[in-house]
Coordinates of C-alpha atoms (C1' of nucleotides) in Angstrom, one line a residue:
Chain F
X218 CA -37.0 16.2 0.8
X219 CA -33.6 17.2 -0.4
X220 CA -31.1 15.1 -2.3
X221 CA -28.8 14.5 0.6
X222 CA -31.7 13.3 2.7
X223 CA -32.4 10.6 0.1
X224 CA -28.7 9.7 0.1
X225 CA -28.7 9.4 3.8
X226 CA -31.9 7.4 3.8
X227 CA -30.0 4.9 1.7
X228 CA -27.6 4.4 4.7
X229 CA -30.6 3.3 6.8
X230 CA -31.1 0.3 4.6
X231 CA -27.9 -1.2 5.8
X232 CA -28.6 -3.3 8.9
X233 CA -27.2 -6.2 10.9
X234 CA -29.5 -8.6 9.1
X235 CA -28.7 -7.0 5.7
X236 CA -25.3 -5.4 5.6
X237 CA -24.9 -5.7 1.8
X238 CA -27.1 -4.6 -1.0
X239 CA -27.0 -4.7 -4.8
X240 CA -27.9 -1.6 -6.8
X241 CA -31.3 -2.9 -8.0
X242 CA -32.3 -4.0 -4.5
X243 CA -31.4 -0.6 -3.0
X244 CA -33.3 1.2 -5.8
X245 CA -36.3 -1.0 -5.1
X246 CA -36.4 -0.7 -1.3
X247 CA -35.7 3.0 -1.3
X248 CA -38.2 3.7 -4.1
X249 CA -35.6 5.7 -6.0
X250 CA -35.0 5.4 -9.7
X251 CA -32.1 3.1 -10.4
X252 CA -30.1 5.9 -12.1
X253 CA -30.7 8.3 -9.2
X254 CA -29.9 5.6 -6.7
X255 CA -26.7 4.7 -8.6
X256 CA -25.5 8.3 -8.6
X257 CA -26.2 8.7 -4.9
X258 CA -24.4 5.5 -4.2
X259 CA -21.3 6.4 -6.1
X260 CA -21.3 9.8 -4.4
X261 CA -21.4 8.1 -1.0
X262 CA -18.8 5.7 -2.1
X263 CA -16.4 8.5 -3.3
X264 CA -16.4 9.8 0.3
X265 CA -15.8 6.4 1.8
X266 CA -19.1 6.1 3.5
X267 CA -19.9 3.1 1.3
X268 CA -17.7 0.7 -0.6
X269 CA -18.3 -1.8 -3.3
X270 CA -17.4 -5.5 -2.8
X271 CA -15.7 -7.9 -5.1
X272 CA -17.3 -9.3 -8.2
X273 CA -20.9 -9.1 -7.1
X274 CA -20.5 -5.3 -6.9
X275 CA -22.6 -5.1 -3.9
X276 CA -22.5 -2.1 -1.6
X277 CA -21.7 -2.0 2.1
X278 CA -20.7 0.5 4.7
X279 CA -17.3 1.9 4.1
X280 CA -14.4 2.7 6.4
X281 CA -15.1 6.4 6.6
X282 CA -17.8 5.8 9.2
X283 CA -15.1 4.5 11.6
X284 CA -13.5 7.9 11.7
X285 CA -16.8 9.7 12.3
X286 CA -17.7 7.4 15.2
X287 CA -14.2 7.8 16.7
X288 CA -14.6 11.5 16.6
X289 CA -18.1 11.4 18.0
X290 CA -17.0 9.3 20.9
X291 CA -14.0 11.5 21.5
X292 CA -16.2 14.6 21.6
X293 CA -19.2 13.1 23.4
X294 CA -18.3 9.8 25.0
X295 CA -21.8 8.4 25.1
X296 CA -21.1 4.8 24.6
X297 CA -17.7 4.0 26.0
X298 CA -18.4 6.0 29.2
X299 CA -21.6 4.1 29.8
X300 CA -20.2 0.7 29.2
X301 CA -18.9 0.0 32.7
X302 CA -22.2 1.0 34.2
X303 CA -24.0 -1.2 31.7
X304 CA -21.8 -4.2 32.5
X305 CA -22.3 -3.6 36.2
X306 CA -26.0 -3.5 35.8
X307 CA -26.0 -6.7 33.9
X308 CA -24.0 -8.5 36.6
X309 CA -26.0 -7.0 39.4
X310 CA -29.2 -8.2 38.0
X311 CA -28.0 -11.4 36.3
X312 CA -29.9 -10.3 33.1
X313 CA -29.2 -8.5 29.9
X314 CA -28.8 -4.8 30.0
X315 CA -28.9 -2.5 27.1
X316 CA -28.6 1.2 26.2
X317 CA -30.5 3.0 23.5
X318 CA -30.5 6.5 22.1
X319 CA -33.0 8.7 20.3
X320 CA -31.7 9.4 16.8
X321 CA -33.7 11.3 14.3
X322 CA -37.0 10.3 16.0
X323 CA -36.1 6.7 16.4
X324 CA -34.7 4.6 19.2
X325 CA -31.3 3.2 18.3
X326 CA -29.6 0.5 20.3
X327 CA -26.2 1.7 21.3
X328 CA -24.7 -1.0 23.4
X329 CA -25.6 -4.0 25.5
X330 CA -24.1 -6.3 28.2
X331 CA -24.8 -9.8 29.3
X332 CA -24.5 -11.3 32.7
X333 CA -21.7 -13.7 32.7
X334 CA -23.3 -16.1 35.1
X335 CA -26.4 -17.0 33.1
X336 CA -26.6 -19.8 30.6
X337 CA -29.9 -18.6 29.3
X338 CA -29.6 -15.0 28.1
X339 CA -31.9 -12.6 26.4
X340 CA -29.9 -11.8 23.3
X341 CA -29.6 -8.4 21.8
X342 CA -28.4 -6.9 18.6
X343 CA -26.8 -3.5 18.7
X344 CA -27.0 -1.0 15.9
X345 CA -30.7 -1.7 15.4
X346 CA -33.8 0.2 15.9
X347 CA -36.4 -0.5 18.6
X348 CA -40.1 0.2 18.1
X349 CA -41.4 2.8 20.6
X350 CA -44.7 1.1 21.0
X351 CA -43.5 -2.4 22.0
X352 CA -40.6 -1.9 24.3
X353 CA -40.0 -0.8 27.8
X354 CA -37.3 1.6 26.5
X355 CA -39.8 3.1 24.2
X356 CA -42.4 3.7 26.9
X357 CA -39.7 5.1 29.3
X358 CA -38.7 7.6 26.6
X359 CA -42.2 8.5 25.5
X360 CA -43.1 9.2 29.1
X361 CA -40.6 12.1 29.2
X362 CA -40.4 13.3 25.6
X363 CA -41.6 16.8 24.8
X364 CA -43.9 16.0 21.8
X365 CA -44.6 12.3 22.3
X366 CA -48.2 12.5 21.4
X367 CA -48.0 12.0 17.6
X368 CA -45.7 9.0 18.2
X369 CA -48.2 7.5 20.7
X370 CA -51.2 8.2 18.5
X371 CA -49.5 6.5 15.5
X372 CA -48.9 3.3 17.5
X373 CA -51.0 0.3 16.7
X374 CA -51.7 -0.2 20.4
X375 CA -52.1 3.4 21.4
X376 CA -54.4 2.6 24.4
X377 CA -52.2 0.0 26.2
X378 CA -49.2 2.1 25.3
X379 CA -50.7 5.2 27.0
X380 CA -51.4 3.1 30.1
X381 CA -47.9 1.9 30.1
X382 CA -46.6 5.4 29.9
X383 CA -48.7 6.7 32.7
X384 CA -47.5 3.8 34.8
X385 CA -43.9 4.6 33.8
X386 CA -44.3 8.2 34.9
X387 CA -45.7 7.2 38.2
X388 CA -43.2 4.4 39.1
X389 CA -40.1 6.0 37.5
X390 CA -39.5 3.0 35.3
X391 CA -41.4 1.4 32.4
X392 CA -42.2 -2.3 32.3
X393 CA -43.3 -4.7 29.5
X394 CA -44.1 -8.3 29.9
X395 CA -43.5 -10.5 26.8
X396 CA -44.4 -7.7 24.5
X397 CA -41.6 -7.2 22.0
X398 CA -40.2 -10.7 22.5
X399 CA -42.0 -13.6 24.0
X400 CA -40.9 -14.7 27.5
X401 CA -39.0 -11.6 28.0
X402 CA -39.8 -9.1 30.7
X403 CA -38.3 -5.7 30.1
X404 CA -37.7 -2.7 32.4
X405 CA -36.4 0.7 31.4
X406 CA -35.6 4.1 32.8
X407 CA -35.2 7.3 30.7
X408 CA -31.9 9.1 30.4
X409 CA -31.4 12.9 30.1
X410 CA -28.9 15.2 28.7
X411 CA -27.6 18.5 30.0
X412 CA -30.6 20.4 28.8
X413 CA -33.0 18.2 30.7
X414 CA -34.4 16.5 27.5
X415 CA -34.8 12.8 27.4
X416 CA -32.3 11.4 24.9
X417 CA -32.3 7.7 25.6
X418 CA -33.1 4.8 27.8
X419 CA -31.4 2.2 29.9
X420 CA -33.1 -1.2 30.1
X421 CA -32.9 -4.6 31.5
X422 CA -34.4 -7.5 29.6
X423 CA -35.0 -10.5 31.8
X424 CA -36.0 -14.1 31.0
X425 CA -39.7 -14.3 32.1
X426 CA -39.5 -17.8 33.6
X427 CA -36.8 -16.6 36.1
X428 CA -38.9 -13.7 37.3
X429 CA -39.7 -13.5 41.1
X430 CA -40.8 -10.6 43.3
X431 CA -37.2 -10.5 44.7
X432 CA -35.6 -10.3 41.2
X433 CA -38.2 -7.7 40.2
X434 CA -37.1 -5.6 43.1
X435 CA -33.4 -6.1 42.5
X436 CA -33.8 -5.1 38.9
X437 CA -35.8 -2.0 39.4
X438 CA -33.6 -0.6 42.1
X439 CA -30.4 -1.4 40.3
X440 CA -31.9 0.0 37.1
X441 CA -32.9 3.3 38.6
X442 CA -29.5 3.8 40.2
X443 CA -27.6 3.0 37.1
X444 CA -29.9 5.3 35.1
X445 CA -29.2 8.2 37.4
X446 CA -25.5 7.4 37.1
X447 CA -25.4 7.5 33.3
X448 CA -27.5 10.6 33.2
X449 CA -25.0 12.2 35.6
X450 CA -22.1 11.0 33.5
X451 CA -23.6 12.5 30.4
X452 CA -23.7 15.8 32.2
X453 CA -27.4 15.5 32.3
X454 CA -30.1 16.3 34.8
X455 CA -33.5 14.7 35.2
X456 CA -36.2 17.3 34.5
X457 CA -37.8 19.0 37.5
X458 CA -40.9 17.1 38.6
X459 CA -43.9 19.1 37.6
X460 CA -47.1 19.0 39.7
X461 CA -45.3 17.5 42.7
X462 CA -46.8 18.3 46.1
X463 CA -45.2 21.3 47.8
Chain Z
X1002 CA -19.7 17.7 -7.7
X1003 CA -23.2 16.7 -6.6
X1004 CA -25.0 18.1 -3.6
X1005 CA -24.5 15.1 -1.4
X1006 CA -20.7 15.4 -2.0
X1007 CA -20.8 18.9 -0.7
X1008 CA -22.8 17.7 2.3
X1009 CA -20.4 14.9 3.0
X1010 CA -17.4 17.3 2.6
X1011 CA -18.8 19.2 5.5
X1012 CA -18.3 16.1 7.7
X1013 CA -14.6 16.2 6.9
X1014 CA -14.3 19.6 8.6
X1015 CA -15.0 17.9 12.0
X1016 CA -11.7 16.8 13.4
X1017 CA -10.2 15.9 16.8
X1018 CA -8.8 19.4 17.0
X1019 CA -12.0 21.0 15.9
X1020 CA -15.0 18.9 16.8
X1021 CA -17.5 21.7 16.9
X1022 CA -18.3 24.4 14.4
X1023 CA -20.7 27.3 14.0
X1024 CA -22.7 27.9 10.9
X1025 CA -20.7 30.8 9.6
X1026 CA -17.5 29.1 10.3
X1027 CA -18.5 26.0 8.4
X1028 CA -19.8 28.1 5.5
X1029 CA -16.4 30.0 5.3
X1030 CA -14.2 26.9 5.6
X1031 CA -16.2 24.9 3.1
X1032 CA -16.6 27.8 0.6
X1033 CA -20.3 27.2 0.5
X1034 CA -22.9 30.0 0.7
X1035 CA -24.3 30.4 4.2
X1036 CA -27.8 29.5 3.2
X1037 CA -26.7 26.4 1.2
X1038 CA -24.5 25.4 4.1
X1039 CA -27.4 25.8 6.5
X1040 CA -29.7 23.6 4.4
X1041 CA -27.1 20.9 4.2
X1042 CA -26.4 21.0 7.9
X1043 CA -30.1 20.7 8.8
X1044 CA -30.4 17.8 6.4
X1045 CA -27.5 16.1 8.0
X1046 CA -28.9 16.9 11.4
X1047 CA -32.4 15.5 10.5
X1048 CA -30.8 12.1 9.9
X1049 CA -28.7 12.3 13.2
X1050 CA -25.3 12.5 11.5
X1051 CA -24.9 15.9 13.1
X1052 CA -26.5 17.5 16.1
X1053 CA -26.7 21.0 17.4
X1054 CA -25.4 21.9 20.9
X1055 CA -26.9 24.0 23.5
X1056 CA -27.2 27.8 23.3
X1057 CA -24.3 28.4 21.0
X1058 CA -26.0 26.3 18.4
X1059 CA -22.8 24.9 17.2
X1060 CA -22.8 21.7 15.1
X1061 CA -21.0 18.5 16.0
X1062 CA -21.2 14.8 14.9
X1063 CA -24.4 13.1 15.9
X1064 CA -25.2 9.7 17.4
X1065 CA -26.2 8.2 14.1
X1066 CA -22.5 7.6 13.2
X1067 CA -22.3 5.2 16.1
X1068 CA -24.8 2.9 14.5
X1069 CA -23.0 3.0 11.1
X1070 CA -19.6 2.2 12.6
X1071 CA -21.0 -0.6 14.7
X1072 CA -22.6 -2.1 11.5
X1073 CA -19.3 -1.6 9.6
X1074 CA -17.3 -3.4 12.3
X1075 CA -19.9 -6.2 12.4
X1076 CA -19.7 -6.7 8.7
X1077 CA -16.0 -6.1 8.2
X1078 CA -14.2 -6.2 11.5
X1079 CA -11.2 -4.1 10.4
X1080 CA -10.4 -2.4 13.6
X1081 CA -11.4 -4.6 16.4
X1082 CA -9.9 -7.7 14.9
X1083 CA -6.6 -6.0 14.4
X1084 CA -6.4 -4.4 17.9
X1085 CA -4.8 -7.4 19.6
X1086 CA -2.1 -7.7 17.0
X1087 CA -1.5 -4.0 17.2
X1088 CA -1.1 -4.1 21.0
X1089 CA 1.2 -7.1 20.8
X1090 CA 3.3 -5.2 18.2
X1091 CA 3.6 -2.2 20.5
X1092 CA 4.6 -4.4 23.5
X1093 CA 7.1 -6.4 21.4
X1094 CA 8.9 -3.3 20.1
X1095 CA 8.4 -1.1 23.1
X1096 CA 7.2 1.7 20.8
X1097 CA 3.9 3.1 19.4
X1098 CA 2.1 1.0 16.8
X1099 CA -0.6 2.4 14.6
X1100 CA -2.9 1.2 11.9
X1101 CA -4.2 3.2 9.0
X1102 CA -6.6 2.7 6.1
X1103 CA -7.0 4.2 2.7
X1104 CA -10.3 6.0 2.6
X1105 CA -11.4 8.0 -0.5
X1106 CA -7.8 8.6 -1.5
X1107 CA -6.6 9.6 1.9
X1108 CA -4.8 7.7 4.6
X1109 CA -7.0 7.6 7.7
X1110 CA -5.7 6.6 11.1
X1111 CA -7.8 3.7 12.4
X1112 CA -6.2 2.7 15.7
X1113 CA -3.1 2.8 17.7
X1114 CA -1.4 1.2 20.7
X1115 CA 1.3 2.3 23.1
X1116 CA 3.9 0.1 24.8
X1117 CA 3.1 0.0 28.5
X1118 CA 6.7 0.0 29.6
X1119 CA 7.8 3.3 28.1
X1120 CA 7.7 6.7 29.9
X1121 CA 8.5 8.5 26.6
X1122 CA 6.0 7.6 24.0
X1123 CA 5.3 8.8 20.5
X1124 CA 1.8 10.1 20.8
X1125 CA -0.8 9.5 18.1
X1126 CA -4.3 10.8 17.4
X1127 CA -6.7 8.4 15.8
X1128 CA -9.4 9.5 13.4
X1129 CA -7.0 11.9 11.6
X1130 CA -5.5 11.9 8.2
X1131 CA -1.8 11.2 7.5
X1132 CA 0.0 12.9 4.6
X1133 CA 1.2 10.3 2.1
X1134 CA 4.4 12.1 1.3
X1135 CA 5.7 12.5 4.9
X1136 CA 5.0 9.3 6.6
X1137 CA 6.3 5.7 6.5
X1138 CA 2.8 4.5 6.2
X1139 CA 2.3 6.7 3.1
X1140 CA 5.4 5.3 1.4
X1141 CA 4.5 1.7 2.3
X1142 CA 1.1 2.2 0.7
X1143 CA 2.3 4.1 -2.3
X1144 CA 4.8 1.4 -3.0
X1145 CA 1.9 -1.0 -3.6
X1146 CA -0.9 1.1 -4.9
X1147 CA -2.2 0.7 -8.4
X1148 CA -2.2 4.3 -9.6
X1149 CA 0.2 5.9 -7.1
X1150 CA 1.9 8.1 -9.7
X1151 CA -0.4 11.1 -9.6
X1152 CA -0.2 11.2 -5.8
X1153 CA 3.6 10.9 -5.9
X1154 CA 4.0 13.6 -8.5
X1155 CA 1.8 15.9 -6.5
X1156 CA 4.0 15.6 -3.4
X1157 CA 6.2 18.6 -2.5
X1158 CA 9.2 16.2 -2.1
X1159 CA 8.5 13.9 -5.1
X1160 CA 12.1 12.9 -5.5
X1161 CA 12.9 11.8 -2.0
X1162 CA 9.5 10.2 -1.8
X1163 CA 10.2 8.2 -4.9
X1164 CA 13.5 7.0 -3.5
X1165 CA 11.7 6.0 -0.3
X1166 CA 9.2 4.0 -2.2
X1167 CA 11.8 2.2 -4.2
X1168 CA 13.5 1.3 -0.9
X1169 CA 10.2 0.2 0.6
X1170 CA 9.6 -2.1 -2.4
X1171 CA 13.0 -3.7 -2.0
X1172 CA 13.1 -4.1 1.7
X1173 CA 9.4 -5.0 2.3
X1174 CA 8.9 -2.1 4.7
X1175 CA 9.1 1.7 4.5
X1176 CA 11.2 3.9 6.8
X1177 CA 11.3 7.6 7.6
X1178 CA 13.6 9.4 10.0
X1179 CA 12.3 12.5 11.7
X1180 CA 10.2 13.3 8.7
X1181 CA 6.6 13.8 9.8
X1182 CA 7.6 14.5 13.4
X1183 CA 11.0 15.4 14.7
X1184 CA 12.9 12.8 16.6
X1185 CA 10.5 10.1 15.5
X1186 CA 11.6 7.2 13.3
X1187 CA 8.8 5.4 11.6
X1188 CA 8.5 2.0 9.9
X1189 CA 5.6 0.7 8.0
X1190 CA 4.4 -2.3 6.0
X1191 CA 1.5 -2.3 3.5
X1192 CA -1.7 -4.3 4.2
X1193 CA -3.8 -6.0 1.6
X1194 CA -7.4 -7.1 1.2
X1195 CA -8.9 -10.2 -0.4
X1196 CA -8.5 -8.8 -3.9
X1197 CA -4.8 -8.2 -3.4
X1198 CA -5.1 -4.4 -3.4
X1199 CA -3.3 -2.4 -0.8
X1200 CA -5.8 -0.9 1.5
X1201 CA -3.8 0.3 4.5
X1202 CA -0.6 0.2 6.4
X1203 CA 0.7 -0.9 9.8
X1204 CA 3.4 1.2 11.3
X1205 CA 5.7 1.5 14.3
X1206 CA 6.7 5.0 15.4
X1207 CA 9.8 5.0 17.6
X1208 CA 11.5 7.7 19.6
X1209 CA 14.7 8.5 17.6
X1210 CA 17.0 8.8 20.6
X1211 CA 16.3 5.2 21.6
X1212 CA 17.1 3.8 18.2
X1213 CA 19.9 1.2 18.0
X1214 CA 20.7 -1.4 15.4
X1215 CA 19.2 -4.1 17.6
X1216 CA 15.9 -2.2 18.1
X1217 CA 15.8 -1.5 14.4
X1218 CA 16.0 -5.2 13.7
X1219 CA 13.4 -6.0 16.4
X1220 CA 11.0 -3.5 15.0
X1221 CA 11.3 -4.5 11.4
X1222 CA 10.9 -8.2 11.9
X1223 CA 8.0 -7.8 14.4
X1224 CA 6.4 -5.3 12.0
X1225 CA 6.6 -7.6 9.0
X1226 CA 5.2 -10.5 10.9
X1227 CA 2.4 -8.5 12.4
X1228 CA 1.6 -7.0 8.9
X1229 CA 1.3 -10.5 7.4
X1230 CA -1.0 -11.5 10.3
X1231 CA -3.4 -8.6 9.8
X1232 CA -3.5 -9.0 6.1
X1233 CA -4.3 -12.7 6.7
X1234 CA -7.0 -11.7 9.2
X1235 CA -8.6 -9.4 6.7
X1236 CA -8.9 -12.3 4.4
X1237 CA -6.2 -10.6 2.3
X1238 CA -3.3 -11.8 0.3
X1239 CA -0.1 -10.0 -0.6
X1240 CA 0.1 -9.4 -4.3
X1241 CA 2.1 -11.8 -6.4
X1242 CA 5.6 -10.5 -6.8
X1243 CA 6.1 -9.3 -10.4
X1244 CA 9.4 -9.6 -12.1
X1245 CA 10.7 -12.0 -9.5
X1246 CA 13.4 -14.4 -10.7
X1247 CA 12.0 -17.8 -11.7
Chain N
dA280 C1' -27.6 -22.1 -29.1
dA281 C1' -31.2 -19.1 -28.6
dC282 C1' -34.0 -17.2 -25.1
dC283 C1' -35.4 -15.2 -20.7
dG284 C1' -35.0 -12.5 -16.7
dA285 C1' -32.1 -10.9 -13.9
dT286 C1' -28.1 -7.9 -12.9
dG287 C1' -24.9 -3.2 -12.8
dG288 C1' -24.5 0.8 -15.3
dT289 C1' -25.3 4.9 -18.8
dT290 C1' -27.8 8.6 -21.5
dC291 C1' -30.2 13.1 -22.1
dA292 C1' -34.3 16.1 -22.4
dA293 C1' -37.6 17.6 -19.0
dA294 C1' -38.7 18.7 -14.3
dT295 C1' -37.2 20.1 -10.1
dA296 C1' -34.3 21.1 -6.5
dT297 C1' -30.3 24.0 -5.5
dT298 C1' -28.2 28.4 -5.2
dG299 C1' -26.8 33.1 -3.3
dA300 C1' -27.5 38.1 -2.5
dA301 C1' -30.1 40.5 0.4
dC302 C1' -32.5 40.6 4.5
dC303 C1' -33.9 39.8 9.6
dG304 C1' -33.6 39.8 14.7
dA305 C1' -30.5 38.8 18.3
dT306 C1' -26.0 39.1 20.7
dT307 C1' -21.5 40.6 21.2
dT308 C1' -17.8 43.9 20.7
dA309 C1' -15.9 48.6 20.4
Chain O
dT427 C1' -24.7 53.9 20.6
dA428 C1' -22.9 51.9 16.6
dA429 C1' -20.6 48.5 14.2
dA430 C1' -19.9 43.8 13.6
dT431 C1' -20.6 39.5 14.5
dC432 C1' -23.8 35.6 15.0
dG433 C1' -27.7 31.9 13.2
dG434 C1' -31.3 31.7 10.2
dT435 C1' -34.7 32.9 6.2
dT436 C1' -36.5 34.4 1.6
dC437 C1' -37.2 34.0 -3.5
dA438 C1' -36.1 34.6 -8.3
dA439 C1' -32.5 32.8 -11.4
dT440 C1' -30.2 28.9 -12.3
dA441 C1' -27.9 24.6 -12.4
dT442 C1' -28.7 20.1 -10.8
dT443 C1' -31.4 16.1 -10.3
dT444 C1' -34.5 13.0 -12.3
dG445 C1' -36.4 8.8 -14.8
dA446 C1' -37.7 6.2 -19.0
dA447 C1' -35.4 3.9 -22.2
dC448 C1' -31.2 1.9 -23.4
dC449 C1' -26.7 -1.3 -23.2
dA450 C1' -23.8 -5.1 -22.0
dT451 C1' -23.3 -9.0 -19.1
dC452 C1' -24.4 -12.9 -16.4
dG453 C1' -26.8 -17.5 -15.2
dG454 C1' -30.2 -20.5 -15.8
dT455 C1' -34.0 -23.0 -19.1
dT456 C1' -35.8 -24.7 -22.8

DNA sequence: AACCGATGGTTCAAATATTGAACCGATTTA
DNA sequence: TAAATCGGTTCAATATTTGAACCATCGGTT
C-alpha cells in the first residue's frame, strides 16, 4: 500500500463516536509508527484536511473537507437531490428512512429522515458505515453487485445472508428482522447509477412492535417507488432483468 | 514536499469551474509525471475521495468527501450554525452576505446568502478561494492575523492593501470599492475562534449603484453585529485590544 | 520531591516506496 | 493513412519513507 493510502486510512479513524484523536492513539489504532503517523498527520493538517485543537493537541477533521463536499454535491447532487424523496418516504411510512452509498467497498450512510408523527423513532447516525452482512441495505446491495461473492463468503453468517439475498432478488427488496438492531425491522431497495451498477441503497427502518401486515405493505410499496425515483434522479437505470421469461 | 502532499494538491485542482479532469490534464496542471499522477489518483480513488466517470475515464470528487464533511460539521458546526445569521444579514441589508474561512493559508468561501427582495444580486460561488489582496474579507482577516506580513508583502498592491488594513483595524470592518469585482462594494469583519485567533471573515457584497450613506450605515452596523454573533457561536472571543487607552 | 507512565514530537541510518522516460494499445484528428 | 492525442503500464535509478531510540513535558503516586 502506498503512503497516501496510509494517510487516507487515518481519516477513516475519525467517526461520529470518536471525532478527535491524540497522536499516540492514532498511531496505535492505525498500526503505524508514531513518527510516521505524525508526519502523515502534519501533512494532512497542512492541507486543511485535519486540524489540531487547543492545548490537548488532538487532531480532528479540518475545514478543507467542507469545500470538497460542496464541490462534490455541486457536480453530483447525490445527497441534496435525494433528501426530499427521503423525507417523503419517512412521512409516508411513518418510520425512519435512510440512504446509503457504496464507498471504497463499504456501505456509507449518506442521509436519513425521521417521520414527524412518531414519538418512538428508530434513530440513525449518518456518516457511519453499515455492515453488509447484518443490514437490509447490505443485502439489497449485495443482491445486485457485480462481485459480491467474496463479501458474502467473508460474512460470519454467510448462509442466512445468502438466503436473504436470494429473497431480495426475488421480491425486489431486502428485509431483516431485528438483525442489526433489536426490535427494528428493516427494508431496503438497491439504487443504480447511469451505468446500471448498484451504488447504494434506500432503506426504511421500522420499530418492530408497530409492524402489521398493512404497514408492511405500505412500506414496501412506498420504498420501491421511492427507490425508482432516486435511481432516476441520479440518471440511473435498473439493470436489465436477466433470465426473465420471454 | 511529501507524497501525500502531492496527492492532496491534486484535490485542489477540482473547482466549481472545472469539476472533472482527465489524467493527462491533471498531470500537466500539477506538474507531476503522468505515471506518478496516475498512481496518486488511483490511490485517492481506492479510498473514495475521487471516482472515475463513464467512458471518458475522467476523475471527479468521490462520495467519501460527504462523510468527512458530515463528520466535520457534527464535530464543529461551522457552516450550518452560521447559516441562519448569514441569511438574516442578507435580508437585513438587502445584499449578498458570505462567510469565508482560513484553510491552509488561503481564504475559502464556506457559504453565502442572497437577499430575497433584490432583482439585482451580487452573485457568489461557494467552495472557491478568495484572494487576500483584493477582497474586503481578505483585508479583515489580514488585519487580525498573527503573521500577516509575508502575505501582505507578497501582494501585488501591498501599499493600498496596507492602507486598507490600517483602516480596517481602526473602523472594525474592512471595505473595498469595486476592487475584486466591478461595481461591487464589499464590507467584511473578522471572525475569531476560541483561542482568539482570526479564522475567517463575514462579508456583505453590495451592488455599487445602490450604495447610499444610509445603506452604508445599515450594512456596517448589521455586519458588525452579525460578526460578533458568529464569533460567539463558534465559542470564540475577539482578541483583547492591545494598545488601547487605559 | 523524586518517580512513574503517559503524552506530543524529533532524529538519522537503513529499508523501501516513489519516480519518470519510454512504451503500449486505443481513439481522435488532420 | 499518419500524426497526435488519450489512459495506462513497466522497471531501473533514486529519493523518500520508515522506525527504534531519544527528548521534553505533563499529571498523578508514592
